Amino acid sequence: MELQKYIRDVQDFPKPGIGFKDITPLLLNNEALTAALNAFIKLVDGQKIDKVVSMESRGFFFGPMIAKEIGAGFVPVRKPGKLPYKTIKQEYALEYGTDVLEMHVDAIQKGDRVLIHDDVLATGGTAEAVVKMVEEAGGIIVQLDFLIDLTFLNGKKKLAGHTVNALIEY
Ligand SMILES: O=P(O)(O)OC[C@H]1O[C@H](OP(=O)(O)OP(=O)(O)O)[C@H](O)[C@@H]1O
Ligand SMILES: Nc1ncnc2[nH]cnc12
């Protein structure tokens, strides 16, 4: 199935000049949703994964479904002040300025084999911050799997040394 058919381009969202990739048509269509989930499971290829780690908020659409299907636990990475328990924090660069992501300190055990999932890889700043947090907690990153890679933004460069997959590339 050609998943790209289910991605809607929205110009000038959330700011003028941005071509936003809207994944909600894919989520809305059960065949496309199932095909995407099956493709994510195929990327795991039977490797042992202890935890799937995804970032708020669009990483939460597929992250828990992938975890359930491959027999792993799910770890939410959230924006500041949202997680109730003690957290590891990581600052990361945005287009303008910086932001922070947080993960619970007990979410990853030393030696855990981790799959990182998000919907979109753009500049790679978000994923790089999650890589740092997982590694700080002692996790081993097996791969990073995205629905979409905006390749013209060179996000993969920030993730050099890791296996990075995407179902759709622009
Ligand atoms: O590769 P980067 O340049 O870091 O960008 C990618 C991130 O941007 C989007 O999240 P956003 O911060 O818009 O939050 P949302 O998922 O809550 O919409 C997307 O879901 C990724 O997490
Ligand atoms: N162009 C884009 N479309 C959707 N999500 C994004 N996250 C960062 N850039 C994005």
Short mmCIF file of N, CA and C and ligand atoms in Angstrom, two decimals:
data_model
loop_
_atom_site.label_atom_id
_atom_site.label_comp_id
_atom_site.label_asym_id
_atom_site.label_seq_id
_atom_site.Cartn_x
_atom_site.Cartn_y
_atom_site.Cartn_z
N MET A 1 0.84 -1.21 0.00
CA MET A 1 0.00 0.00 0.00
C MET A 1 0.88 1.26 0.00
N GLU A 2 0.47 2.25 -0.78
CA GLU A 2 1.24 3.49 -0.84
C GLU A 2 0.79 4.43 0.28
N LEU A 3 1.53 4.40 1.37
CA LEU A 3 1.11 5.16 2.56
C LEU A 3 1.12 6.67 2.31
N GLN A 4 1.99 7.10 1.41
CA GLN A 4 2.12 8.55 1.15
C GLN A 4 0.80 9.19 0.71
N LYS A 5 -0.06 8.38 0.08
CA LYS A 5 -1.38 8.88 -0.36
C LYS A 5 -2.21 9.40 0.81
N TYR A 6 -1.88 8.90 2.02
CA TYR A 6 -2.68 9.25 3.20
C TYR A 6 -2.07 10.36 4.04
N ILE A 7 -1.02 10.99 3.51
CA ILE A 7 -0.41 12.13 4.21
C ILE A 7 -0.87 13.41 3.51
N ARG A 8 -1.44 14.32 4.29
CA ARG A 8 -1.98 15.57 3.72
C ARG A 8 -0.98 16.70 3.95
N ASP A 9 -0.69 17.42 2.87
CA ASP A 9 0.19 18.60 2.99
C ASP A 9 -0.64 19.80 3.37
N VAL A 10 -0.27 20.45 4.45
CA VAL A 10 -0.96 21.69 4.84
C VAL A 10 0.08 22.81 4.83
N GLN A 11 -0.10 23.72 3.90
CA GLN A 11 0.86 24.82 3.76
C GLN A 11 0.68 25.86 4.86
N ASP A 12 1.80 26.42 5.30
CA ASP A 12 1.79 27.54 6.27
C ASP A 12 1.18 27.16 7.61
N PHE A 13 1.39 25.92 8.04
CA PHE A 13 0.99 25.50 9.39
C PHE A 13 2.21 24.90 10.07
N PRO A 14 2.48 25.20 11.31
CA PRO A 14 1.78 26.16 12.19
C PRO A 14 2.25 27.61 11.98
N LYS A 15 3.20 27.79 11.04
CA LYS A 15 3.73 29.14 10.78
C LYS A 15 3.86 29.34 9.28
N PRO A 16 3.86 30.58 8.80
CA PRO A 16 4.09 30.82 7.38
C PRO A 16 5.40 30.16 6.92
N GLY A 17 5.36 29.52 5.76
CA GLY A 17 6.58 28.92 5.19
C GLY A 17 6.76 27.46 5.52
N ILE A 18 6.00 26.93 6.49
CA ILE A 18 6.14 25.51 6.86
C ILE A 18 5.14 24.68 6.05
N GLY A 19 5.64 23.61 5.44
CA GLY A 19 4.78 22.64 4.76
C GLY A 19 4.54 21.49 5.72
N PHE A 20 3.40 21.50 6.37
CA PHE A 20 3.13 20.54 7.45
C PHE A 20 2.62 19.23 6.88
N LYS A 21 3.20 18.11 7.36
CA LYS A 21 2.76 16.77 6.96
C LYS A 21 1.73 16.29 7.99
N ASP A 22 0.48 16.28 7.55
CA ASP A 22 -0.63 15.91 8.43
C ASP A 22 -0.90 14.41 8.29
N ILE A 23 -0.68 13.67 9.38
CA ILE A 23 -0.84 12.20 9.31
C ILE A 23 -2.25 11.75 9.70
N THR A 24 -3.14 12.68 9.99
CA THR A 24 -4.48 12.26 10.47
C THR A 24 -5.28 11.50 9.41
N PRO A 25 -5.13 11.77 8.09
CA PRO A 25 -5.86 10.92 7.12
C PRO A 25 -5.43 9.46 7.19
N LEU A 26 -4.14 9.22 7.49
CA LEU A 26 -3.64 7.85 7.62
C LEU A 26 -4.23 7.19 8.88
N LEU A 27 -4.32 7.96 9.95
CA LEU A 27 -4.88 7.41 11.19
C LEU A 27 -6.37 7.08 11.02
N LEU A 28 -7.02 7.87 10.17
CA LEU A 28 -8.47 7.75 9.97
C LEU A 28 -8.87 6.52 9.17
N ASN A 29 -7.93 6.01 8.37
CA ASN A 29 -8.25 4.91 7.45
C ASN A 29 -7.70 3.60 8.02
N ASN A 30 -8.59 2.68 8.33
CA ASN A 30 -8.13 1.46 9.02
C ASN A 30 -7.11 0.66 8.21
N GLU A 31 -7.29 0.61 6.88
CA GLU A 31 -6.33 -0.15 6.06
C GLU A 31 -4.95 0.48 6.09
N ALA A 32 -4.91 1.81 6.02
CA ALA A 32 -3.62 2.51 6.03
C ALA A 32 -2.98 2.40 7.42
N LEU A 33 -3.80 2.54 8.44
CA LEU A 33 -3.31 2.43 9.83
C LEU A 33 -2.70 1.04 10.06
N THR A 34 -3.40 0.02 9.60
CA THR A 34 -2.94 -1.36 9.77
C THR A 34 -1.67 -1.61 8.96
N ALA A 35 -1.65 -1.08 7.74
CA ALA A 35 -0.46 -1.27 6.89
C ALA A 35 0.76 -0.60 7.52
N ALA A 36 0.57 0.59 8.08
CA ALA A 36 1.69 1.29 8.72
C ALA A 36 2.16 0.51 9.95
N LEU A 37 1.23 0.07 10.77
CA LEU A 37 1.61 -0.68 11.97
C LEU A 37 2.36 -1.96 11.58
N ASN A 38 1.85 -2.67 10.57
CA ASN A 38 2.52 -3.90 10.13
C ASN A 38 3.92 -3.61 9.60
N ALA A 39 4.06 -2.48 8.91
CA ALA A 39 5.39 -2.11 8.38
C ALA A 39 6.35 -1.81 9.54
N PHE A 40 5.86 -1.16 10.58
CA PHE A 40 6.72 -0.89 11.75
C PHE A 40 7.15 -2.21 12.40
N ILE A 41 6.24 -3.15 12.49
CA ILE A 41 6.58 -4.44 13.13
C ILE A 41 7.61 -5.19 12.28
N LYS A 42 7.45 -5.09 10.95
CA LYS A 42 8.40 -5.74 10.05
C LYS A 42 9.81 -5.17 10.23
N LEU A 43 9.91 -3.87 10.49
CA LEU A 43 11.22 -3.25 10.69
C LEU A 43 11.94 -3.83 11.91
N VAL A 44 11.17 -4.28 12.89
CA VAL A 44 11.77 -4.86 14.11
C VAL A 44 12.38 -6.23 13.77
N ASP A 45 11.73 -6.94 12.85
CA ASP A 45 12.28 -8.18 12.31
C ASP A 45 12.64 -9.20 13.39
N GLY A 46 11.80 -9.28 14.41
CA GLY A 46 12.00 -10.28 15.45
C GLY A 46 13.10 -9.98 16.46
N GLN A 47 13.76 -8.81 16.33
CA GLN A 47 14.82 -8.47 17.31
C GLN A 47 14.18 -8.28 18.69
N LYS A 48 14.96 -8.57 19.73
CA LYS A 48 14.46 -8.40 21.10
C LYS A 48 14.44 -6.91 21.44
N ILE A 49 13.29 -6.42 21.81
CA ILE A 49 13.16 -5.02 22.25
C ILE A 49 12.48 -5.03 23.62
N ASP A 50 13.08 -4.36 24.59
CA ASP A 50 12.47 -4.29 25.93
C ASP A 50 11.50 -3.11 26.05
N LYS A 51 11.87 -1.97 25.47
CA LYS A 51 11.05 -0.76 25.62
C LYS A 51 10.93 -0.01 24.29
N VAL A 52 9.72 0.44 24.01
CA VAL A 52 9.52 1.41 22.93
C VAL A 52 9.37 2.77 23.59
N VAL A 53 10.17 3.73 23.15
CA VAL A 53 10.17 5.08 23.71
C VAL A 53 9.65 6.04 22.64
N SER A 54 8.61 6.80 22.97
CA SER A 54 8.04 7.76 22.00
C SER A 54 7.87 9.11 22.63
N MET A 55 7.86 10.13 21.77
CA MET A 55 7.77 11.49 22.27
C MET A 55 6.38 12.10 22.06
N GLU A 56 6.02 12.91 23.07
CA GLU A 56 4.74 13.63 23.04
C GLU A 56 4.72 14.56 21.83
N SER A 57 3.63 14.70 21.18
CA SER A 57 2.41 13.95 21.37
C SER A 57 2.14 12.97 20.22
N ARG A 58 2.68 13.31 19.04
CA ARG A 58 2.32 12.46 17.89
C ARG A 58 3.05 11.13 17.88
N GLY A 59 4.08 10.99 18.68
CA GLY A 59 4.74 9.68 18.82
C GLY A 59 3.87 8.70 19.57
N PHE A 60 2.86 9.24 20.27
CA PHE A 60 2.00 8.37 21.09
C PHE A 60 0.94 7.63 20.26
N PHE A 61 0.77 8.01 18.97
CA PHE A 61 -0.24 7.32 18.15
C PHE A 61 0.19 5.88 17.90
N PHE A 62 1.42 5.70 17.40
CA PHE A 62 1.87 4.36 17.05
C PHE A 62 2.74 3.70 18.13
N GLY A 63 3.41 4.50 18.96
CA GLY A 63 4.36 3.94 19.93
C GLY A 63 3.78 2.80 20.77
N PRO A 64 2.67 3.04 21.47
CA PRO A 64 2.11 1.97 22.31
C PRO A 64 1.61 0.78 21.50
N MET A 65 1.11 1.03 20.28
CA MET A 65 0.64 -0.10 19.44
C MET A 65 1.82 -0.97 19.03
N ILE A 66 2.95 -0.33 18.66
CA ILE A 66 4.14 -1.10 18.28
C ILE A 66 4.61 -1.92 19.49
N ALA A 67 4.66 -1.26 20.66
CA ALA A 67 5.12 -1.95 21.88
C ALA A 67 4.27 -3.18 22.16
N LYS A 68 2.96 -3.00 22.06
CA LYS A 68 2.05 -4.12 22.35
C LYS A 68 2.32 -5.28 21.39
N GLU A 69 2.48 -4.97 20.12
CA GLU A 69 2.65 -6.02 19.10
C GLU A 69 3.98 -6.75 19.21
N ILE A 70 5.03 -6.06 19.68
CA ILE A 70 6.35 -6.72 19.72
C ILE A 70 6.71 -7.20 21.12
N GLY A 71 5.76 -7.10 22.04
CA GLY A 71 5.99 -7.64 23.39
C GLY A 71 6.93 -6.79 24.24
N ALA A 72 6.90 -5.46 24.01
CA ALA A 72 7.76 -4.54 24.77
C ALA A 72 6.90 -3.66 25.68
N GLY A 73 7.57 -2.99 26.62
CA GLY A 73 6.89 -1.96 27.42
C GLY A 73 6.92 -0.64 26.66
N PHE A 74 6.10 0.32 27.10
CA PHE A 74 6.05 1.62 26.44
C PHE A 74 6.49 2.72 27.40
N VAL A 75 7.34 3.62 26.92
CA VAL A 75 7.85 4.74 27.73
C VAL A 75 7.46 6.06 27.08
N PRO A 76 6.65 6.89 27.75
CA PRO A 76 6.35 8.21 27.19
C PRO A 76 7.41 9.23 27.56
N VAL A 77 7.89 9.96 26.55
CA VAL A 77 8.75 11.12 26.78
C VAL A 77 7.86 12.34 26.62
N ARG A 78 7.88 13.22 27.63
CA ARG A 78 6.90 14.31 27.62
C ARG A 78 7.55 15.68 27.70
N LYS A 79 6.74 16.68 27.40
CA LYS A 79 7.18 18.07 27.52
C LYS A 79 7.21 18.44 29.01
N PRO A 80 7.94 19.50 29.38
CA PRO A 80 8.23 19.73 30.80
C PRO A 80 6.99 19.88 31.69
N GLY A 81 7.13 19.31 32.90
CA GLY A 81 6.10 19.49 33.92
C GLY A 81 4.90 18.58 33.77
N LYS A 82 4.95 17.61 32.86
CA LYS A 82 3.79 16.74 32.62
C LYS A 82 3.91 15.40 33.33
N LEU A 83 5.15 14.94 33.56
CA LEU A 83 5.33 13.64 34.20
C LEU A 83 5.35 13.81 35.71
N PRO A 84 4.63 12.97 36.45
CA PRO A 84 4.44 13.20 37.88
C PRO A 84 5.61 12.80 38.79
N TYR A 85 6.46 11.87 38.33
CA TYR A 85 7.51 11.31 39.20
C TYR A 85 8.85 11.98 38.86
N LYS A 86 9.93 11.49 39.46
CA LYS A 86 11.26 12.07 39.17
C LYS A 86 11.64 11.84 37.71
N THR A 87 12.27 12.84 37.11
CA THR A 87 12.57 12.72 35.68
C THR A 87 14.04 13.00 35.35
N ILE A 88 14.46 12.45 34.20
CA ILE A 88 15.69 12.87 33.52
C ILE A 88 15.23 13.94 32.54
N LYS A 89 16.01 15.03 32.41
CA LYS A 89 15.61 16.11 31.50
C LYS A 89 16.68 16.28 30.43
N GLN A 90 16.25 16.68 29.26
CA GLN A 90 17.21 16.95 28.19
C GLN A 90 16.75 18.17 27.39
N GLU A 91 17.62 19.17 27.33
CA GLU A 91 17.32 20.36 26.52
C GLU A 91 17.60 20.06 25.05
N TYR A 92 16.84 20.64 24.16
CA TYR A 92 17.11 20.46 22.73
C TYR A 92 16.77 21.72 21.96
N ALA A 93 17.36 21.82 20.77
CA ALA A 93 17.23 23.04 19.97
C ALA A 93 15.96 23.00 19.12
N LEU A 94 15.25 24.10 19.11
CA LEU A 94 14.13 24.29 18.19
C LEU A 94 14.57 25.26 17.11
N GLU A 95 13.66 25.54 16.16
CA GLU A 95 13.99 26.51 15.12
C GLU A 95 14.45 27.83 15.77
N TYR A 96 13.72 28.25 16.80
CA TYR A 96 14.09 29.45 17.55
C TYR A 96 14.13 29.08 19.02
N GLY A 97 15.32 29.10 19.61
CA GLY A 97 15.44 28.85 21.05
C GLY A 97 15.55 27.38 21.39
N THR A 98 15.18 27.04 22.62
CA THR A 98 15.32 25.66 23.08
C THR A 98 14.06 25.22 23.83
N ASP A 99 13.92 23.90 23.98
CA ASP A 99 12.85 23.34 24.80
C ASP A 99 13.44 22.16 25.58
N VAL A 100 12.63 21.55 26.42
CA VAL A 100 13.11 20.47 27.26
C VAL A 100 12.16 19.28 27.12
N LEU A 101 12.73 18.08 27.13
CA LEU A 101 11.91 16.86 27.18
C LEU A 101 12.26 16.12 28.47
N GLU A 102 11.31 15.36 28.97
CA GLU A 102 11.50 14.62 30.23
C GLU A 102 11.07 13.17 30.09
N MET A 103 11.75 12.33 30.88
CA MET A 103 11.41 10.89 30.92
C MET A 103 11.54 10.45 32.38
N HIS A 104 10.68 9.59 32.85
CA HIS A 104 10.78 9.12 34.23
C HIS A 104 12.12 8.39 34.46
N VAL A 105 12.72 8.63 35.64
CA VAL A 105 14.06 8.06 35.92
C VAL A 105 14.08 6.54 35.93
N ASP A 106 12.93 5.94 36.25
CA ASP A 106 12.91 4.47 36.36
C ASP A 106 12.33 3.79 35.11
N ALA A 107 12.19 4.56 34.02
CA ALA A 107 11.55 3.99 32.82
C ALA A 107 12.47 3.02 32.08
N ILE A 108 13.76 3.33 32.06
CA ILE A 108 14.73 2.50 31.34
C ILE A 108 15.69 1.89 32.35
N GLN A 109 15.87 0.59 32.28
CA GLN A 109 16.85 -0.10 33.13
C GLN A 109 18.15 -0.24 32.32
N LYS A 110 19.29 -0.25 33.07
CA LYS A 110 20.59 -0.43 32.40
C LYS A 110 20.55 -1.70 31.52
N GLY A 111 20.95 -1.56 30.26
CA GLY A 111 20.98 -2.72 29.37
C GLY A 111 19.68 -2.96 28.60
N ASP A 112 18.63 -2.19 28.90
CA ASP A 112 17.38 -2.33 28.14
C ASP A 112 17.63 -2.09 26.66
N ARG A 113 17.03 -2.92 25.84
CA ARG A 113 17.12 -2.73 24.38
C ARG A 113 15.92 -1.88 23.94
N VAL A 114 16.22 -0.75 23.33
CA VAL A 114 15.21 0.30 23.11
C VAL A 114 14.98 0.58 21.63
N LEU A 115 13.71 0.71 21.29
CA LEU A 115 13.31 1.21 19.97
C LEU A 115 12.70 2.60 20.20
N ILE A 116 13.21 3.61 19.50
CA ILE A 116 12.64 4.96 19.60
C ILE A 116 11.73 5.16 18.39
N HIS A 117 10.51 5.63 18.67
CA HIS A 117 9.56 5.89 17.57
C HIS A 117 9.00 7.30 17.66
N ASP A 118 8.88 7.96 16.52
CA ASP A 118 8.13 9.22 16.45
C ASP A 118 7.46 9.29 15.07
N ASP A 119 6.53 10.23 14.92
CA ASP A 119 5.84 10.31 13.63
C ASP A 119 6.74 10.94 12.56
N VAL A 120 7.40 12.04 12.91
CA VAL A 120 8.18 12.79 11.90
C VAL A 120 9.61 13.03 12.38
N LEU A 121 10.58 12.72 11.50
CA LEU A 121 11.97 13.15 11.71
C LEU A 121 12.16 14.39 10.85
N ALA A 122 12.39 15.53 11.49
CA ALA A 122 12.60 16.78 10.74
C ALA A 122 14.06 17.18 10.90
N THR A 123 14.38 18.13 11.79
CA THR A 123 15.79 18.51 11.98
C THR A 123 16.55 17.47 12.81
N GLY A 124 15.81 16.61 13.51
CA GLY A 124 16.44 15.58 14.33
C GLY A 124 16.72 16.01 15.77
N GLY A 125 16.42 17.25 16.10
CA GLY A 125 16.69 17.74 17.46
C GLY A 125 15.94 16.98 18.54
N THR A 126 14.68 16.68 18.25
CA THR A 126 13.84 15.96 19.22
C THR A 126 14.39 14.55 19.43
N ALA A 127 14.63 13.86 18.32
CA ALA A 127 15.11 12.48 18.43
C ALA A 127 16.49 12.42 19.10
N GLU A 128 17.35 13.39 18.78
CA GLU A 128 18.69 13.42 19.38
C GLU A 128 18.57 13.56 20.91
N ALA A 129 17.63 14.40 21.35
CA ALA A 129 17.44 14.58 22.80
C ALA A 129 16.99 13.28 23.46
N VAL A 130 16.13 12.54 22.77
CA VAL A 130 15.64 11.27 23.33
C VAL A 130 16.76 10.23 23.34
N VAL A 131 17.58 10.21 22.29
CA VAL A 131 18.74 9.31 22.26
C VAL A 131 19.62 9.57 23.49
N LYS A 132 19.88 10.86 23.78
CA LYS A 132 20.75 11.21 24.92
C LYS A 132 20.14 10.73 26.23
N MET A 133 18.84 10.92 26.39
CA MET A 133 18.18 10.50 27.64
C MET A 133 18.23 8.99 27.82
N VAL A 134 17.94 8.26 26.75
CA VAL A 134 17.92 6.80 26.82
C VAL A 134 19.32 6.29 27.14
N GLU A 135 20.33 6.88 26.50
CA GLU A 135 21.71 6.42 26.74
C GLU A 135 22.17 6.79 28.15
N GLU A 136 21.75 7.98 28.62
CA GLU A 136 22.09 8.38 30.00
C GLU A 136 21.52 7.39 31.01
N ALA A 137 20.34 6.85 30.69
CA ALA A 137 19.69 5.88 31.59
C ALA A 137 20.27 4.48 31.45
N GLY A 138 21.19 4.29 30.49
CA GLY A 138 21.83 2.98 30.32
C GLY A 138 21.17 2.10 29.28
N GLY A 139 20.24 2.67 28.50
CA GLY A 139 19.58 1.89 27.45
C GLY A 139 20.46 1.72 26.22
N ILE A 140 20.20 0.64 25.50
CA ILE A 140 20.91 0.37 24.24
C ILE A 140 19.91 0.63 23.11
N ILE A 141 20.26 1.58 22.23
CA ILE A 141 19.31 1.92 21.16
C ILE A 141 19.48 0.95 19.99
N VAL A 142 18.44 0.19 19.74
CA VAL A 142 18.48 -0.80 18.66
C VAL A 142 18.18 -0.10 17.33
N GLN A 143 17.15 0.72 17.32
CA GLN A 143 16.84 1.49 16.10
C GLN A 143 15.86 2.62 16.40
N LEU A 144 15.81 3.57 15.45
CA LEU A 144 14.83 4.65 15.52
C LEU A 144 13.93 4.52 14.30
N ASP A 145 12.63 4.41 14.52
CA ASP A 145 11.68 4.18 13.42
C ASP A 145 10.67 5.33 13.35
N PHE A 146 10.62 5.98 12.20
CA PHE A 146 9.71 7.12 12.01
C PHE A 146 8.70 6.77 10.92
N LEU A 147 7.55 7.41 11.00
CA LEU A 147 6.60 7.28 9.89
C LEU A 147 7.13 8.08 8.70
N ILE A 148 7.60 9.30 8.97
CA ILE A 148 8.04 10.21 7.90
C ILE A 148 9.43 10.76 8.20
N ASP A 149 10.28 10.79 7.18
CA ASP A 149 11.57 11.49 7.27
C ASP A 149 11.55 12.64 6.25
N LEU A 150 11.66 13.85 6.76
CA LEU A 150 11.81 15.02 5.87
C LEU A 150 13.30 15.12 5.56
N THR A 151 13.75 14.34 4.57
CA THR A 151 15.19 14.12 4.35
C THR A 151 15.94 15.43 4.07
N PHE A 152 15.22 16.41 3.48
CA PHE A 152 15.88 17.69 3.13
C PHE A 152 16.30 18.47 4.38
N LEU A 153 15.84 18.06 5.55
CA LEU A 153 16.25 18.72 6.80
C LEU A 153 17.42 18.00 7.49
N ASN A 154 17.86 16.88 6.88
CA ASN A 154 19.08 16.19 7.33
C ASN A 154 19.06 15.71 8.78
N GLY A 155 17.89 15.33 9.27
CA GLY A 155 17.78 14.85 10.66
C GLY A 155 18.67 13.65 10.95
N LYS A 156 18.87 12.78 9.93
CA LYS A 156 19.67 11.56 10.15
C LYS A 156 21.10 11.89 10.58
N LYS A 157 21.59 13.06 10.14
CA LYS A 157 22.97 13.45 10.50
C LYS A 157 23.14 13.52 12.00
N LYS A 158 22.11 14.02 12.69
CA LYS A 158 22.19 14.15 14.15
C LYS A 158 22.12 12.79 14.84
N LEU A 159 21.72 11.77 14.09
CA LEU A 159 21.54 10.44 14.67
C LEU A 159 22.60 9.46 14.14
N ALA A 160 23.70 10.03 13.65
CA ALA A 160 24.76 9.22 13.04
C ALA A 160 25.20 8.12 14.01
N GLY A 161 25.45 6.95 13.46
CA GLY A 161 25.88 5.82 14.30
C GLY A 161 24.71 4.95 14.73
N HIS A 162 23.48 5.42 14.48
CA HIS A 162 22.29 4.64 14.84
C HIS A 162 21.56 4.18 13.58
N THR A 163 20.81 3.10 13.73
CA THR A 163 19.96 2.63 12.63
C THR A 163 18.68 3.47 12.62
N VAL A 164 18.44 4.15 11.50
CA VAL A 164 17.27 5.03 11.38
C VAL A 164 16.44 4.57 10.19
N ASN A 165 15.15 4.31 10.43
CA ASN A 165 14.24 3.89 9.36
C ASN A 165 13.06 4.85 9.28
N ALA A 166 12.50 4.97 8.07
CA ALA A 166 11.27 5.74 7.90
C ALA A 166 10.41 5.05 6.85
N LEU A 167 9.10 5.03 7.08
CA LEU A 167 8.20 4.39 6.11
C LEU A 167 7.98 5.26 4.89
N ILE A 168 8.07 6.59 5.08
CA ILE A 168 7.82 7.54 3.99
C ILE A 168 8.94 8.58 4.01
N GLU A 169 9.49 8.87 2.83
CA GLU A 169 10.52 9.91 2.77
C GLU A 169 10.10 11.02 1.82
N TYR A 170 10.40 12.25 2.19
CA TYR A 170 10.17 13.40 1.30
C TYR A 170 11.50 14.06 1.00
O1 LIG B 1 13.12 16.59 14.11
P1 LIG B 1 12.60 17.81 14.81
O2 LIG B 1 12.93 19.09 14.07
O3 LIG B 1 12.98 17.87 16.24
O4 LIG B 1 11.01 17.76 14.71
C1 LIG B 1 10.26 16.57 14.87
C2 LIG B 1 9.29 16.69 16.00
O5 LIG B 1 8.37 17.75 15.71
C3 LIG B 1 7.04 17.27 15.90
O6 LIG B 1 6.63 17.40 17.21
P2 LIG B 1 6.13 18.78 17.86
O7 LIG B 1 7.25 19.37 18.68
O8 LIG B 1 5.52 19.62 16.78
O9 LIG B 1 5.03 18.29 18.91
P3 LIG B 1 3.66 17.46 18.77
O10 LIG B 1 4.03 16.04 18.45
O11 LIG B 1 3.09 17.58 20.15
O12 LIG B 1 2.80 18.08 17.70
C4 LIG B 1 7.15 15.80 15.55
O13 LIG B 1 6.07 15.06 16.09
C5 LIG B 1 8.48 15.41 16.12
O14 LIG B 1 8.39 15.04 17.50
N1 LIG B 2 6.84 19.80 8.46
C1 LIG B 2 6.40 19.07 9.49
N2 LIG B 2 5.24 18.41 9.39
C2 LIG B 2 4.79 17.67 10.43
N3 LIG B 2 5.43 17.55 11.58
C3 LIG B 2 6.61 18.19 11.72
N4 LIG B 2 7.48 18.25 12.75
C4 LIG B 2 8.49 19.04 12.38
N5 LIG B 2 8.32 19.51 11.14
C5 LIG B 2 7.14 18.98 10.70
#
